[in-house]
Amino acid sequence: LTTSELKEYDGTDPSKPVYLAINRRVYDVTAGREKYYGPNGGYNFFSGVDAARAYITGCFQTHLTHDLRGLSQAEIDSLSQWSDFYEKHDTYFYVGEVVHDPIPEDAPLPEPCM
């Protein structure tokens, strides 16, 4: 999927599954649409995006991005806990990968989480 294709699976269209991504890996979380990932769910900000940075920083408004620049290797390695959660979940499953456009070399680092 491309980044724009992933956005189509944000939970707002009830005829489509709900996807989220962590560090390019896309998971179908449709089973959690009503309670967690749909428009009224507590984690709906994760739906339709690769929010790898937010999984690390806990900054769910400004870090909903796949951009991991400026984070330590230990922080990046901590993403495996979240990937494992979705990989081993009884009702969520891996569906593929999202291919992001390259981040321009001169792009500023994401602002620190406040």
Short mmCIF file of C-alpha atoms in Angstrom, two decimals:
data_model
loop_
_atom_site.label_atom_id
_atom_site.label_comp_id
_atom_site.label_asym_id
_atom_site.label_seq_id
_atom_site.Cartn_x
_atom_site.Cartn_y
_atom_site.Cartn_z
CA LEU A 1 0.00 0.00 0.00
CA THR A 2 1.01 3.59 -0.45
CA THR A 3 0.56 6.10 2.36
CA SER A 4 -2.51 7.53 0.63
CA GLU A 5 -3.99 4.06 0.09
CA LEU A 6 -3.50 3.27 3.79
CA LYS A 7 -5.52 6.39 4.69
CA GLU A 8 -8.55 4.83 2.96
CA TYR A 9 -8.69 2.24 5.76
CA ASP A 10 -9.10 4.68 8.65
CA GLY A 11 -12.37 3.19 9.91
CA THR A 12 -14.69 5.88 8.57
CA ASP A 13 -16.07 3.69 5.76
CA PRO A 14 -17.94 0.76 7.35
CA SER A 15 -17.64 -1.25 4.13
CA LYS A 16 -13.81 -1.30 4.35
CA PRO A 17 -11.54 -2.97 6.89
CA VAL A 18 -9.59 -0.87 9.39
CA TYR A 19 -5.81 -0.88 9.02
CA LEU A 20 -2.98 0.61 11.01
CA ALA A 21 0.74 0.40 10.46
CA ILE A 22 3.82 0.24 12.64
CA ASN A 23 7.15 0.82 10.95
CA ARG A 24 5.74 -0.13 7.52
CA ARG A 25 3.97 -3.31 8.73
CA VAL A 26 0.20 -3.07 8.15
CA TYR A 27 -2.30 -4.81 10.42
CA ASP A 28 -6.03 -5.38 10.01
CA VAL A 29 -7.68 -4.25 13.26
CA THR A 30 -11.26 -4.34 11.98
CA ALA A 31 -12.31 -6.53 14.91
CA GLY A 32 -11.59 -3.54 17.17
CA ARG A 33 -13.47 -1.00 15.03
CA GLU A 34 -16.32 -0.30 17.48
CA LYS A 35 -14.35 -0.13 20.69
CA TYR A 36 -10.89 1.06 19.65
CA TYR A 37 -10.11 1.94 16.03
CA GLY A 38 -13.31 3.28 14.46
CA PRO A 39 -14.34 6.95 14.43
CA ASN A 40 -15.55 6.82 18.04
CA GLY A 41 -12.78 4.58 19.34
CA GLY A 42 -10.18 5.64 21.83
CA TYR A 43 -7.32 4.71 19.47
CA ASN A 44 -8.83 5.91 16.19
CA PHE A 45 -5.86 8.24 15.64
CA PHE A 46 -3.80 5.14 14.77
CA SER A 47 -6.20 4.04 12.02
CA GLY A 48 -5.14 4.57 8.44
CA VAL A 49 -1.61 5.74 9.27
CA ASP A 50 1.85 4.48 10.14
CA ALA A 51 2.23 6.08 13.55
CA ALA A 52 5.46 4.31 14.54
CA ARG A 53 6.85 7.41 16.26
CA ALA A 54 3.74 7.84 18.43
CA TYR A 55 4.00 4.24 19.63
CA ILE A 56 7.46 5.13 20.95
CA THR A 57 6.88 8.63 22.30
CA GLY A 58 3.26 8.41 23.42
CA CYS A 59 2.63 11.74 21.70
CA PHE A 60 -0.63 10.90 19.94
CA GLN A 61 -1.36 14.28 18.39
CA THR A 62 1.91 15.46 16.87
CA HIS A 63 3.86 12.21 16.36
CA LEU A 64 1.45 10.26 14.14
CA THR A 65 4.23 9.65 11.63
CA HIS A 66 6.55 6.90 10.45
CA ASP A 67 9.51 9.31 10.82
CA LEU A 68 11.88 7.79 13.39
CA ARG A 69 14.75 10.20 12.82
CA GLY A 70 16.26 11.56 16.03
CA LEU A 71 15.19 8.60 18.17
CA SER A 72 17.70 6.27 19.80
CA GLN A 73 18.18 2.70 18.59
CA ALA A 74 16.80 1.47 21.92
CA GLU A 75 13.63 3.51 21.35
CA ILE A 76 13.27 2.17 17.83
CA ASP A 77 13.84 -1.38 19.06
CA SER A 78 10.95 -0.92 21.50
CA LEU A 79 8.56 -0.97 18.53
CA SER A 80 8.90 -4.74 18.47
CA GLN A 81 6.68 -4.91 21.57
CA TRP A 82 3.85 -3.30 19.62
CA SER A 83 4.45 -5.34 16.48
CA ASP A 84 4.40 -8.47 18.62
CA PHE A 85 1.09 -7.37 20.16
CA TYR A 86 -0.57 -7.15 16.75
CA GLU A 87 1.20 -10.20 15.31
CA LYS A 88 0.09 -12.43 18.20
CA HIS A 89 -3.39 -10.98 18.68
CA ASP A 90 -6.31 -13.39 18.27
CA THR A 91 -8.36 -11.11 16.01
CA TYR A 92 -5.87 -8.69 14.42
CA PHE A 93 -3.56 -9.83 11.66
CA TYR A 94 -0.75 -8.75 9.35
CA VAL A 95 -1.87 -7.80 5.84
CA GLY A 96 1.19 -6.31 4.17
CA GLU A 97 3.49 -3.32 4.01
CA VAL A 98 3.08 0.39 3.42
CA VAL A 99 5.62 2.07 1.14
CA HIS A 100 6.32 5.64 2.20
CA ASP A 101 7.80 8.36 0.06
CA PRO A 102 11.38 9.07 1.16
CA ILE A 103 11.79 11.73 3.82
CA PRO A 104 13.69 14.64 2.26
CA GLU A 105 17.21 15.02 3.66
CA ASP A 106 16.53 18.64 4.56
CA ALA A 107 13.20 17.93 6.32
CA PRO A 108 13.22 19.12 9.94
CA LEU A 109 13.09 16.50 12.68
CA PRO A 110 9.68 16.11 14.32
CA GLU A 111 9.23 18.48 17.25
CA PRO A 112 9.86 16.94 20.68
CA CYS A 113 6.79 15.58 22.39
CA MET A 114 5.44 17.98 25.00
#
